[in-house]
Short mmCIF file of C-alpha atoms (C1' of nucleotides) in Angstrom, two decimals:
data_model
loop_
_atom_site.label_atom_id
_atom_site.label_comp_id
_atom_site.label_asym_id
_atom_site.label_seq_id
_atom_site.Cartn_x
_atom_site.Cartn_y
_atom_site.Cartn_z
CA MET A 1 -118.10 76.01 19.95
CA ARG A 2 -115.13 77.15 21.88
CA PRO A 3 -111.57 77.66 21.40
CA HIS A 4 -109.85 74.33 22.79
CA THR A 5 -108.16 74.15 25.24
CA HIS A 6 -104.20 73.90 24.64
CA ILE A 7 -103.52 69.74 24.41
CA THR A 8 -100.09 69.79 23.93
CA LEU A 9 -98.89 65.71 22.67
CA ASP A 10 -96.12 63.82 22.92
CA ARG A 11 -96.16 61.13 19.45
CA ASN A 12 -92.24 59.68 21.17
CA SER A 13 -94.28 58.58 24.81
CA PRO A 14 -95.88 55.25 24.87
CA VAL A 15 -99.12 56.64 26.07
CA PRO A 16 -101.41 56.26 23.34
CA LEU A 17 -102.73 59.60 21.73
CA TYR A 18 -105.83 58.73 22.60
CA PHE A 19 -105.37 58.51 25.79
CA GLN A 20 -103.48 61.56 26.04
CA VAL A 21 -105.80 63.36 25.56
CA ALA A 22 -108.62 62.45 27.39
CA GLU A 23 -106.25 62.36 30.03
CA GLN A 24 -105.42 66.68 29.52
CA LEU A 25 -110.21 67.10 28.43
CA GLU A 26 -110.34 65.81 32.08
CA GLN A 27 -108.50 68.10 33.59
CA ALA A 28 -109.66 70.50 31.91
CA ILE A 29 -113.53 69.61 33.28
CA ALA A 30 -111.84 69.14 36.45
CA ALA A 31 -110.34 72.58 36.61
CA GLY A 32 -113.70 73.94 35.13
CA THR A 33 -111.86 75.35 32.20
CA LEU A 34 -114.74 73.49 30.55
CA GLY A 35 -118.15 74.21 32.88
CA ALA A 36 -120.80 72.38 33.09
CA GLY A 37 -122.73 71.88 30.20
CA GLU A 38 -120.33 73.64 27.59
CA ARG A 39 -119.94 72.47 23.84
CA ILE A 40 -116.30 70.88 23.37
CA GLY A 41 -115.59 68.96 19.06
CA ASN A 42 -116.49 69.12 16.66
CA GLU A 43 -114.26 66.10 16.69
CA VAL A 44 -113.60 67.09 12.60
CA ALA A 45 -112.03 70.93 14.01
CA LEU A 46 -110.92 69.20 17.27
CA ALA A 47 -108.81 66.48 14.94
CA ALA A 48 -107.76 68.74 12.19
CA ASP A 49 -106.10 71.03 14.93
CA LEU A 50 -104.28 68.33 17.10
CA GLY A 51 -103.05 67.10 14.32
CA LEU A 52 -104.73 63.25 14.69
CA SER A 53 -107.05 61.54 12.61
CA ARG A 54 -111.17 61.89 13.37
CA PRO A 55 -111.03 57.81 14.59
CA THR A 56 -107.97 58.75 17.25
CA MET A 57 -110.11 62.24 18.35
CA ARG A 58 -114.32 60.16 18.99
CA GLN A 59 -111.51 57.43 21.19
CA ALA A 60 -110.80 60.21 23.62
CA ILE A 61 -113.69 61.23 23.38
CA GLN A 62 -115.41 58.35 24.01
CA VAL A 63 -112.88 57.50 27.19
CA LEU A 64 -114.76 60.00 29.12
CA VAL A 65 -118.55 59.43 27.76
CA ASP A 66 -117.78 56.52 29.22
CA LYS A 67 -117.17 57.93 32.90
CA GLY A 68 -119.75 59.46 32.67
CA LEU A 69 -117.81 63.42 32.09
CA LEU A 70 -119.11 63.94 28.08
CA VAL A 71 -122.77 63.26 26.59
CA ARG A 72 -122.73 63.70 22.87
CA LYS A 73 -125.97 64.57 20.78
CA ARG A 74 -126.30 64.15 17.28
CA GLY A 75 -126.60 66.92 15.16
CA VAL A 76 -125.59 69.12 18.62
CA GLY A 77 -122.15 68.02 19.67
CA THR A 78 -120.55 66.70 22.70
CA GLN A 79 -121.22 68.66 26.57
CA VAL A 80 -119.85 68.27 29.71
CA VAL A 81 -122.22 67.03 32.49
CA ALA A 82 -123.76 69.45 34.96
CA GLY A 83 -122.69 68.49 38.46
CA ARG A 84 -119.98 67.55 40.14
CA VAL A 85 -117.19 64.88 39.79
CA HIS A 86 -117.72 61.20 41.45
CA ARG A 87 -115.46 59.03 41.13
CA PRO A 88 -116.17 55.76 39.54
CA LEU A 89 -116.59 52.85 41.03
CA GLY A 90 -113.98 50.20 39.39
CA LEU A 91 -112.31 47.62 39.75
CA THR A 92 -110.94 48.64 43.15
CA SER A 93 -110.84 47.64 46.88
CA LEU A 94 -111.81 49.03 49.47
CA TYR A 95 -108.22 49.21 50.94
CA ASP A 96 -107.67 50.88 47.27
CA ASP A 97 -110.92 53.35 48.15
CA LEU A 98 -109.38 54.41 51.39
CA THR A 99 -105.85 55.02 50.28
CA LYS A 100 -106.66 56.96 46.86
CA ALA A 101 -109.30 59.20 50.22
CA GLY A 102 -106.51 59.68 51.95
CA GLN A 103 -107.28 57.86 54.48
CA GLN A 104 -105.27 55.09 56.79
CA PRO A 105 -106.54 52.02 56.50
CA ARG A 106 -105.52 49.70 59.71
CA THR A 107 -105.85 45.86 58.93
CA VAL A 108 -106.25 42.41 61.44
CA VAL A 109 -106.29 39.62 59.73
CA LEU A 110 -108.84 37.76 61.64
CA LYS A 111 -108.06 34.10 59.55
CA LEU A 112 -105.65 32.54 57.19
CA ASP A 113 -106.27 29.05 56.00
CA VAL A 114 -106.70 26.33 52.95
CA VAL A 115 -109.90 24.94 53.07
CA HIS A 116 -112.02 22.59 51.44
CA PRO A 117 -115.33 25.72 50.24
CA ASP A 118 -119.20 24.53 50.35
CA ASP A 119 -120.84 24.38 47.34
CA GLN A 120 -121.97 28.16 46.95
CA VAL A 121 -118.23 29.40 47.14
CA ARG A 122 -117.41 26.29 44.64
CA ALA A 123 -119.90 27.18 42.31
CA GLU A 124 -119.06 31.07 42.29
CA LEU A 125 -115.04 29.98 41.50
CA ARG A 126 -115.85 27.02 38.53
CA LEU A 127 -114.08 24.90 40.73
CA PRO A 128 -113.65 21.56 40.70
CA GLU A 129 -114.97 18.83 43.33
CA ASP A 130 -111.94 18.00 45.04
CA ALA A 131 -110.15 21.59 44.52
CA ARG A 132 -108.98 23.05 47.83
CA VAL A 133 -109.54 27.37 48.64
CA TRP A 134 -107.22 30.27 50.57
CA TYR A 135 -109.62 31.02 53.07
CA LEU A 136 -108.78 34.82 54.39
CA GLU A 137 -111.43 36.91 56.73
CA ARG A 138 -110.18 40.67 58.02
CA LEU A 139 -111.39 42.72 59.93
CA ARG A 140 -110.15 46.19 58.39
CA SER A 141 -110.93 50.11 60.70
CA VAL A 142 -110.35 53.76 59.99
CA GLY A 143 -109.56 55.73 62.18
CA PRO A 144 -110.66 54.47 65.83
CA ASP A 145 -113.08 52.67 64.39
CA PRO A 146 -114.17 48.88 62.46
CA LEU A 147 -115.58 49.95 59.23
CA ALA A 148 -116.22 46.21 57.11
CA HIS A 149 -115.51 42.55 58.13
CA MET A 150 -114.11 40.69 55.05
CA VAL A 151 -114.16 36.72 53.95
CA ASN A 152 -112.59 35.80 50.93
CA TYR A 153 -112.19 33.03 49.11
CA LEU A 154 -108.85 32.27 46.64
CA PRO A 155 -108.35 29.78 44.34
CA ILE A 156 -104.88 28.11 45.99
CA ASP A 157 -103.00 28.65 42.38
CA VAL A 158 -103.58 32.45 41.59
CA VAL A 159 -101.23 33.48 44.45
CA ASP A 160 -99.10 32.24 47.98
CA LEU A 161 -101.28 34.23 50.66
CA SER A 162 -99.20 33.08 53.18
CA SER A 163 -95.75 34.84 51.61
CA VAL A 164 -97.96 38.44 52.12
CA ASP A 165 -98.36 40.77 54.61
CA LEU A 166 -101.98 40.97 54.48
CA GLY A 167 -102.02 43.34 57.62
CA GLU A 168 -99.82 45.76 55.47
CA THR A 169 -101.08 44.96 51.67
CA GLY A 170 -104.05 45.15 50.39
CA LEU A 171 -105.70 42.08 48.17
CA TYR A 172 -106.87 43.29 45.56
CA GLU A 173 -102.54 44.89 45.20
CA ALA A 174 -100.93 41.65 46.64
CA MET A 175 -103.18 39.85 43.94
CA ARG A 176 -101.58 42.19 40.82
CA ARG A 177 -98.09 42.09 42.21
CA ALA A 178 -98.34 38.37 41.79
CA GLY A 179 -99.21 39.16 38.08
CA VAL A 180 -103.09 38.76 38.34
CA VAL A 181 -104.44 40.89 36.13
CA MET A 182 -108.17 41.76 37.51
CA ARG A 183 -111.01 42.34 34.54
CA VAL A 184 -114.27 41.83 35.53
CA GLY A 185 -116.49 42.12 38.51
CA ARG A 186 -119.61 40.88 39.76
CA GLN A 187 -121.40 42.29 42.56
CA ARG A 188 -124.09 42.03 44.63
CA ILE A 189 -125.05 44.39 47.20
CA SER A 190 -127.82 45.12 50.18
CA ALA A 191 -128.16 44.83 53.93
CA ARG A 192 -129.27 42.88 56.78
CA ARG A 193 -129.29 42.33 60.36
CA ALA A 194 -126.22 42.23 62.12
CA GLU A 195 -125.16 39.30 63.38
CA ALA A 196 -124.28 38.93 66.99
CA ALA A 197 -120.20 38.16 66.86
CA GLU A 198 -119.96 41.07 64.05
CA ALA A 199 -122.28 42.99 65.57
CA ARG A 200 -119.27 42.81 68.47
CA MET A 201 -116.59 43.28 66.00
CA LEU A 202 -117.67 45.81 64.45
CA GLY A 203 -119.18 48.10 67.07
CA GLU A 204 -122.38 47.86 66.98
CA SER A 205 -125.25 46.46 68.34
CA GLU A 206 -126.66 42.67 67.61
CA GLY A 207 -129.76 43.32 64.72
CA ALA A 208 -127.46 47.19 64.05
CA PRO A 209 -128.12 47.82 59.40
CA LEU A 210 -125.11 46.34 57.99
CA LEU A 211 -124.70 46.78 54.29
CA THR A 212 -122.99 43.71 52.48
CA MET A 213 -121.41 43.25 49.33
CA GLU A 214 -120.77 40.02 47.34
CA ARG A 215 -117.88 40.02 44.88
CA THR A 216 -116.47 37.57 41.98
CA THR A 217 -113.69 38.97 40.49
CA TYR A 218 -112.59 37.56 37.05
CA ASP A 219 -108.95 37.99 34.99
CA ASP A 220 -107.67 38.75 31.81
CA ALA A 221 -108.55 34.57 30.71
CA GLY A 222 -111.74 34.16 31.56
CA ARG A 223 -111.05 32.37 35.41
CA ALA A 224 -112.28 33.35 38.40
CA VAL A 225 -109.59 34.88 40.29
CA GLU A 226 -111.60 36.15 44.02
CA PHE A 227 -115.71 35.95 45.56
CA GLY A 228 -116.10 37.71 48.89
CA THR A 229 -119.05 37.96 51.07
CA HIS A 230 -118.37 41.92 52.64
CA ALA A 231 -120.43 44.01 55.46
CA TYR A 232 -119.74 47.34 55.99
CA ARG A 233 -121.45 49.60 59.00
CA PRO A 234 -123.19 51.52 56.24
CA ASP A 235 -122.36 54.80 58.60
CA ARG A 236 -118.92 54.59 57.59
CA TYR A 237 -119.25 53.26 53.96
CA ALA A 238 -121.24 53.61 50.30
CA PHE A 239 -121.06 52.96 46.81
CA GLU A 240 -120.89 55.58 44.61
CA SER A 241 -121.48 54.36 40.88
CA THR A 242 -121.70 56.88 37.24
CA LEU A 243 -123.87 54.96 35.18
CA VAL A 244 -123.61 55.82 31.29
CA ASP A 245 -126.04 54.68 28.26
CA ARG A 246 -124.76 54.34 25.18
CA MET B 1 -110.32 28.86 18.00
CA ARG B 2 -113.64 27.79 16.48
CA PRO B 3 -115.08 27.72 13.90
CA HIS B 4 -117.45 30.86 14.09
CA THR B 5 -121.23 30.45 14.97
CA HIS B 6 -123.23 30.96 11.59
CA ILE B 7 -123.42 35.11 12.01
CA THR B 8 -125.81 36.45 9.42
CA LEU B 9 -125.59 39.84 8.83
CA ASP B 10 -128.22 42.18 7.48
CA ARG B 11 -126.77 44.63 4.76
CA ASN B 12 -129.75 46.62 4.49
CA SER B 13 -131.11 47.21 8.52
CA PRO B 14 -130.54 50.57 9.91
CA VAL B 15 -129.13 47.97 12.40
CA PRO B 16 -125.29 48.82 12.72
CA LEU B 17 -122.93 45.91 11.61
CA TYR B 18 -120.75 45.19 14.88
CA PHE B 19 -124.54 45.98 16.88
CA GLN B 20 -125.72 42.72 15.22
CA VAL B 21 -121.94 40.78 15.26
CA ALA B 22 -122.65 41.67 18.61
CA GLU B 23 -126.32 40.37 19.51
CA GLN B 24 -125.47 37.20 17.82
CA LEU B 25 -122.24 36.53 19.47
CA GLU B 26 -124.13 37.24 23.50
CA GLN B 27 -126.88 34.86 22.45
CA ALA B 28 -124.18 32.24 21.27
CA ILE B 29 -122.80 32.66 24.70
CA ALA B 30 -125.69 32.53 26.58
CA ALA B 31 -126.73 29.41 23.99
CA GLY B 32 -123.50 27.23 25.22
CA THR B 33 -122.54 27.11 22.17
CA LEU B 34 -119.78 29.35 23.09
CA GLY B 35 -118.70 28.37 25.89
CA ALA B 36 -116.82 29.50 29.18
CA GLY B 37 -113.32 30.15 28.58
CA GLU B 38 -113.49 29.58 25.18
CA ARG B 39 -111.79 30.88 22.64
CA ILE B 40 -113.82 33.68 20.08
CA GLY B 41 -111.18 35.54 17.53
CA ASN B 42 -108.82 36.45 16.02
CA GLU B 43 -110.44 39.55 15.41
CA VAL B 44 -109.01 40.03 11.24
CA ALA B 45 -110.32 36.13 10.49
CA LEU B 46 -113.52 37.00 11.80
CA ALA B 47 -113.33 40.06 10.19
CA ALA B 48 -112.41 38.11 6.85
CA ASP B 49 -115.53 35.52 7.25
CA LEU B 50 -117.92 38.19 7.45
CA GLY B 51 -116.81 40.34 5.05
CA LEU B 52 -116.08 43.72 7.34
CA SER B 53 -112.99 45.60 8.16
CA ARG B 54 -111.43 44.91 11.45
CA PRO B 55 -111.78 48.59 13.07
CA THR B 56 -115.60 47.06 12.47
CA MET B 57 -115.02 43.66 13.94
CA ARG B 58 -113.50 45.31 17.24
CA GLN B 59 -115.73 47.24 17.93
CA ALA B 60 -118.28 44.92 18.22
CA ILE B 61 -117.02 42.75 20.54
CA GLN B 62 -115.62 46.33 22.30
CA VAL B 63 -119.49 45.85 23.19
CA LEU B 64 -119.05 42.54 25.06
CA VAL B 65 -116.02 43.12 26.48
CA ASP B 66 -117.80 46.24 28.02
CA LYS B 67 -120.40 44.80 29.36
CA GLY B 68 -118.07 41.70 30.38
CA LEU B 69 -118.67 38.78 28.61
CA LEU B 70 -115.35 38.88 27.30
CA VAL B 71 -112.23 39.25 28.05
CA ARG B 72 -109.33 40.23 25.54
CA LYS B 73 -105.99 39.31 26.22
CA ARG B 74 -102.44 40.80 23.77
CA GLY B 75 -100.56 38.28 22.27
CA VAL B 76 -103.13 35.29 23.34
CA GLY B 77 -106.78 36.02 22.24
CA THR B 78 -110.12 37.25 22.84
CA GLN B 79 -112.18 34.72 25.85
CA VAL B 80 -115.06 34.26 26.89
CA VAL B 81 -115.01 35.07 30.85
CA ALA B 82 -115.39 32.62 33.77
CA GLY B 83 -119.72 32.25 35.23
CA ARG B 84 -123.20 32.83 34.76
CA VAL B 85 -124.59 36.16 33.79
CA HIS B 86 -125.78 38.93 35.41
CA ARG B 87 -128.03 41.22 33.71
CA PRO B 88 -126.08 44.48 33.98
CA LEU B 89 -127.25 47.13 35.85
CA GLY B 90 -127.61 50.14 33.66
CA LEU B 91 -129.97 53.55 33.28
CA THR B 92 -133.02 51.35 34.64
CA SER B 93 -135.25 52.04 36.83
CA LEU B 94 -136.80 49.29 39.79
CA TYR B 95 -139.83 49.58 37.43
CA ASP B 96 -138.14 48.30 35.04
CA ASP B 97 -136.55 45.71 36.81
CA LEU B 98 -138.89 44.05 37.92
CA THR B 99 -141.26 44.50 34.75
CA LYS B 100 -138.02 42.47 32.99
CA ALA B 101 -137.83 39.39 35.59
CA GLY B 102 -141.82 38.67 34.97
CA GLN B 103 -142.82 41.18 37.78
CA GLN B 104 -145.63 42.80 38.20
CA PRO B 105 -145.11 45.61 40.55
CA ARG B 106 -147.45 47.68 42.17
CA THR B 107 -147.33 51.31 42.46
CA VAL B 108 -149.09 53.62 44.46
CA VAL B 109 -148.62 58.01 44.44
CA LEU B 110 -148.75 58.95 47.83
CA LYS B 111 -147.57 62.53 47.27
CA LEU B 112 -147.56 64.63 43.68
CA ASP B 113 -146.47 68.79 44.32
CA VAL B 114 -145.13 71.51 43.16
CA VAL B 115 -142.66 73.01 45.98
CA HIS B 116 -139.50 74.99 46.34
CA PRO B 117 -136.79 71.97 47.04
CA ASP B 118 -134.05 72.53 49.49
CA ASP B 119 -130.92 73.48 49.86
CA GLN B 120 -129.80 69.97 48.55
CA VAL B 121 -132.05 69.11 45.99
CA ARG B 122 -131.84 72.24 43.95
CA ALA B 123 -127.70 71.85 43.91
CA GLU B 124 -128.46 67.83 43.02
CA LEU B 125 -130.57 69.65 40.46
CA ARG B 126 -127.64 72.64 39.30
CA LEU B 127 -131.67 75.06 39.72
CA PRO B 128 -131.62 78.62 40.40
CA GLU B 129 -133.22 79.86 43.61
CA ASP B 130 -136.26 80.22 42.77
CA ALA B 131 -136.32 77.30 40.69
CA ARG B 132 -140.08 74.79 41.58
CA VAL B 133 -139.62 71.02 41.35
CA TRP B 134 -141.62 68.68 41.50
CA TYR B 135 -142.48 66.29 44.21
CA LEU B 136 -142.96 62.45 43.60
CA GLU B 137 -143.53 60.42 46.58
CA ARG B 138 -145.35 56.19 45.61
CA LEU B 139 -144.66 53.32 47.61
CA ARG B 140 -143.90 50.20 45.14
CA SER B 141 -144.99 46.69 46.39
CA VAL B 142 -144.72 43.33 43.82
CA GLY B 143 -147.39 40.72 45.56
CA PRO B 144 -148.86 41.39 48.88
CA ASP B 145 -145.49 42.93 50.81
CA PRO B 146 -144.73 46.38 49.62
CA LEU B 147 -140.09 46.66 48.22
CA ALA B 148 -140.24 49.75 48.67
CA HIS B 149 -140.48 53.76 49.20
CA MET B 150 -139.27 56.22 46.74
CA VAL B 151 -139.08 60.11 46.20
CA ASN B 152 -138.03 61.99 43.41
CA TYR B 153 -137.30 65.39 42.57
CA LEU B 154 -137.50 66.99 38.92
CA PRO B 155 -136.72 70.07 37.74
CA ILE B 156 -140.59 71.07 37.23
CA ASP B 157 -139.70 71.52 33.14
CA VAL B 158 -138.81 68.23 32.60
CA VAL B 159 -142.06 66.63 32.35
CA ASP B 160 -145.69 67.15 33.61
CA LEU B 161 -146.01 64.61 35.81
CA SER B 162 -149.66 66.09 35.98
CA SER B 163 -150.81 64.27 32.47
CA VAL B 164 -149.36 60.85 34.03
CA ASP B 165 -150.91 57.80 35.29
CA LEU B 166 -147.73 57.07 37.81
CA GLY B 167 -149.72 54.21 38.98
CA GLU B 168 -149.59 52.23 35.56
CA THR B 169 -146.36 54.36 34.34
CA GLY B 170 -142.92 54.18 36.03
CA LEU B 171 -141.38 57.39 36.29
CA TYR B 172 -138.89 56.91 34.08
CA GLU B 173 -141.31 55.07 31.21
CA ALA B 174 -143.22 58.44 31.25
CA MET B 175 -140.06 60.51 30.86
CA ARG B 176 -138.63 58.54 27.88
CA ARG B 177 -142.16 59.00 27.26
CA ALA B 178 -141.78 63.53 27.02
CA GLY B 179 -138.82 63.25 24.62
CA VAL B 180 -135.99 62.83 28.43
CA VAL B 181 -132.98 60.91 26.09
CA MET B 182 -130.90 60.21 29.87
CA ARG B 183 -127.58 59.01 29.83
CA VAL B 184 -126.01 58.79 32.39
CA GLY B 185 -126.73 58.81 36.45
CA ARG B 186 -124.36 58.75 39.22
CA GLN B 187 -125.70 56.84 42.51
CA ARG B 188 -124.99 56.33 45.24
CA ILE B 189 -125.97 53.05 47.45
CA SER B 190 -125.99 52.04 51.90
CA ALA B 191 -128.03 51.37 54.50
CA ARG B 192 -129.53 52.59 57.18
CA ARG B 193 -132.56 52.03 60.14
CA ALA B 194 -136.15 51.67 59.05
CA GLU B 195 -137.86 54.93 60.76
CA ALA B 196 -141.25 54.44 62.62
CA ALA B 197 -143.75 55.47 59.15
CA GLU B 198 -141.44 54.69 56.39
CA ALA B 199 -141.32 51.17 58.59
CA ARG B 200 -145.02 50.75 58.55
CA MET B 201 -145.42 51.48 54.51
CA LEU B 202 -143.21 49.10 54.34
CA GLY B 203 -144.58 46.50 56.59
CA GLU B 204 -141.22 46.21 58.34
CA SER B 205 -140.67 46.78 62.45
CA GLU B 206 -138.80 50.66 63.19
CA GLY B 207 -135.34 49.73 63.01
CA ALA B 208 -135.01 47.09 60.92
CA PRO B 209 -132.40 47.61 58.01
CA LEU B 210 -133.36 49.15 55.10
CA LEU B 211 -131.29 49.36 51.74
CA THR B 212 -130.69 52.87 50.66
CA MET B 213 -130.03 54.59 46.55
CA GLU B 214 -129.99 58.26 45.79
CA ARG B 215 -129.64 58.86 41.73
CA THR B 216 -129.12 61.83 40.02
CA THR B 217 -129.90 61.44 36.76
CA TYR B 218 -128.58 64.24 33.27
CA ASP B 219 -129.81 64.00 30.05
CA ASP B 220 -128.00 63.80 26.42
CA ALA B 221 -127.50 67.75 27.18
CA GLY B 222 -125.60 67.39 30.47
CA ARG B 223 -129.28 68.70 31.85
CA ALA B 224 -129.71 67.16 35.59
CA VAL B 225 -133.56 66.39 35.03
CA GLU B 226 -134.17 64.12 38.11
CA PHE B 227 -132.62 62.98 41.76
CA GLY B 228 -134.33 60.64 44.18
CA THR B 229 -133.82 59.09 47.03
CA HIS B 230 -135.87 55.75 47.51
CA ALA B 231 -136.26 53.01 50.07
CA TYR B 232 -135.46 49.17 49.72
CA ARG B 233 -136.38 46.06 52.10
CA PRO B 234 -132.87 44.26 52.15
CA ASP B 235 -135.38 41.15 51.58
CA ARG B 236 -136.46 41.29 49.06
CA TYR B 237 -134.23 43.54 47.19
CA ALA B 238 -130.33 44.15 45.83
CA PHE B 239 -128.09 46.10 43.67
CA GLU B 240 -126.15 43.23 40.69
CA SER B 241 -123.66 44.69 38.80
CA THR B 242 -120.99 44.10 36.09
CA LEU B 243 -117.66 46.34 36.50
CA VAL B 244 -115.17 46.02 33.42
CA ASP B 245 -111.15 47.33 33.72
CA ARG B 246 -109.95 48.56 30.41
"C1'" DC C 1 -90.19 32.64 15.32
"C1'" DA C 2 -95.95 33.78 14.32
"C1'" DG C 3 -100.12 35.03 15.71
"C1'" DT C 4 -102.49 37.75 18.99
"C1'" DG C 5 -104.96 42.08 19.91
"C1'" DG C 6 -103.52 48.30 20.61
"C1'" DT C 7 -103.20 52.12 17.82
"C1'" DC C 8 -103.28 54.94 13.78
"C1'" DT C 9 -104.76 57.05 9.28
"C1'" DA C 10 -106.88 59.25 5.65
"C1'" DG C 11 -110.79 59.43 4.03
"C1'" DA C 12 -116.17 58.05 2.68
"C1'" DC C 13 -121.67 58.29 3.96
"C1'" DC C 14 -125.81 58.32 6.82
"C1'" DA C 15 -128.59 60.67 9.94
"C1'" DC C 16 -130.42 63.95 12.90
"C1'" DA C 17 -130.99 68.96 14.90
"C1'" DA C 18 -130.67 73.28 14.42
"C1'" DC C 19 -132.13 77.61 11.48
"C1'" DT D 1 -129.20 73.43 4.04
"C1'" DT D 2 -125.08 73.12 7.10
"C1'" DG D 3 -122.98 71.29 11.19
"C1'" DT D 4 -123.10 67.64 13.44
"C1'" DG D 5 -121.68 62.98 16.03
"C1'" DG D 6 -122.94 57.54 13.84
"C1'" DT D 7 -121.17 53.85 11.01
"C1'" DC D 8 -117.94 52.32 7.58
"C1'" DT D 9 -113.71 51.25 5.02
"C1'" DA D 10 -108.96 49.30 3.98
"C1'" DG D 11 -104.93 49.31 4.87
"C1'" DA D 12 -100.24 50.04 8.63
"C1'" DC D 13 -97.24 49.56 12.62
"C1'" DC D 14 -96.35 48.45 17.38
"C1'" DA D 15 -95.98 45.12 22.05
"C1'" DC D 16 -96.76 41.59 23.53
"C1'" DT D 17 -97.71 36.33 24.61
"C1'" DG D 18 -96.12 31.45 23.53
"C1'" DC D 19 -93.85 28.02 20.82
#
DNA sequence: CAGTGGTCTAGACCACAAC
DNA sequence: TTGTGGTCTAGACCACTGC
């Protein structure tokens, strides 16, 4: 155990108390104030120190356990996980990823249309026979080289894509601005050979390996709001994620 | 809202109450008793019906929210997410995945040794200069065709691999039997061309696309217990996962 | 307005690990 | 035996949604 690292609470803030604690603990870990393998806690004492109830303190710790930064062990305590911190793979888009990493992505819209979806897309989005969807095809680059070729399908009533500058705004950002609250994504990552046209667009040779991702995203009402199939140049992109067992 | 689906509790069971509830709700969703878009809840009434406190009921629902099966919306209620259920990508090994899917994987151990790790491996495992590690190289097949080529490094004090039949037992299973409790995994998925030797082993041609995964796994004390770099035939394997925003 | 989930309190008893 | 996290209770007030 060790003296806890100067956590201050603002009980008038709209930010929940458990979140304030989690944020400051995370900063302490990132800054090295709490080093790998070091123990925090215990929960009861920490809660008392901060004038919180134990459930609230537990909730704060749980946030960091879920992020893979802390591990709990009954009868022992709560410790900082070894190893450098990865940004977790969340419900973000490639555009979000790149801008957060300080990159400046450029996007070319190759096609934007309203179409009748094929059976696979209609099944993924759980749409009726006669429904129509947005068809969006884009090419994204960072620096001089292309990075990803992206095809997305959205139910037409989710957002009006014709009124959005998709060269300047990411698709997820546009959806959020339209009031869509995305909550769950189900994705499948694999690889395959580049086809001729695709290879040309991405600046690769035909048959080169491409990293592929298919994702269906659902909003806070459980409705499918987007289905996409993307292809990435594997020398320029990888999927990183943290898995936690509870 | 709707009548809740016959949940029975056993207060003498060692299984936590919130977990009993979550399990039975999940079964109801899988069976279609609770259909896509349908509302459950509310929390207060459900808790009262089952004779539970509201926090316990909330904890049960939270389990399924984290799995991506339910979404909550303040002022509205809790609904079942549309779409079929995916098995989530957890802290499992390829061996676990395949056996759960009813497959019978065969594993050939190509090499098992104790070596001095190179700088990358030593850094991933956070080991001192003079530490030694297990080097394990395997080829896994399902049916007549090879599926994955796997290289793993483990600190020598984690488990004695020389006493395990790794042709019959998965690595993760062997670690669990040795008392290792794995809690956090950090992984990176990408793709590349197959090299000559690798292509021969996997029954592919040189230059064929391979799906790659690197993973470092940590135990319940925050210690790095395993680092692996794997290559999969992408026509036979893909990574599926569910992402949840909270 | 009524109904919903989001947060928070102040306790309690238990299971497990380490000594 | 002592200390830790794991579970559970019975309330409370608030923020947001939809009518």
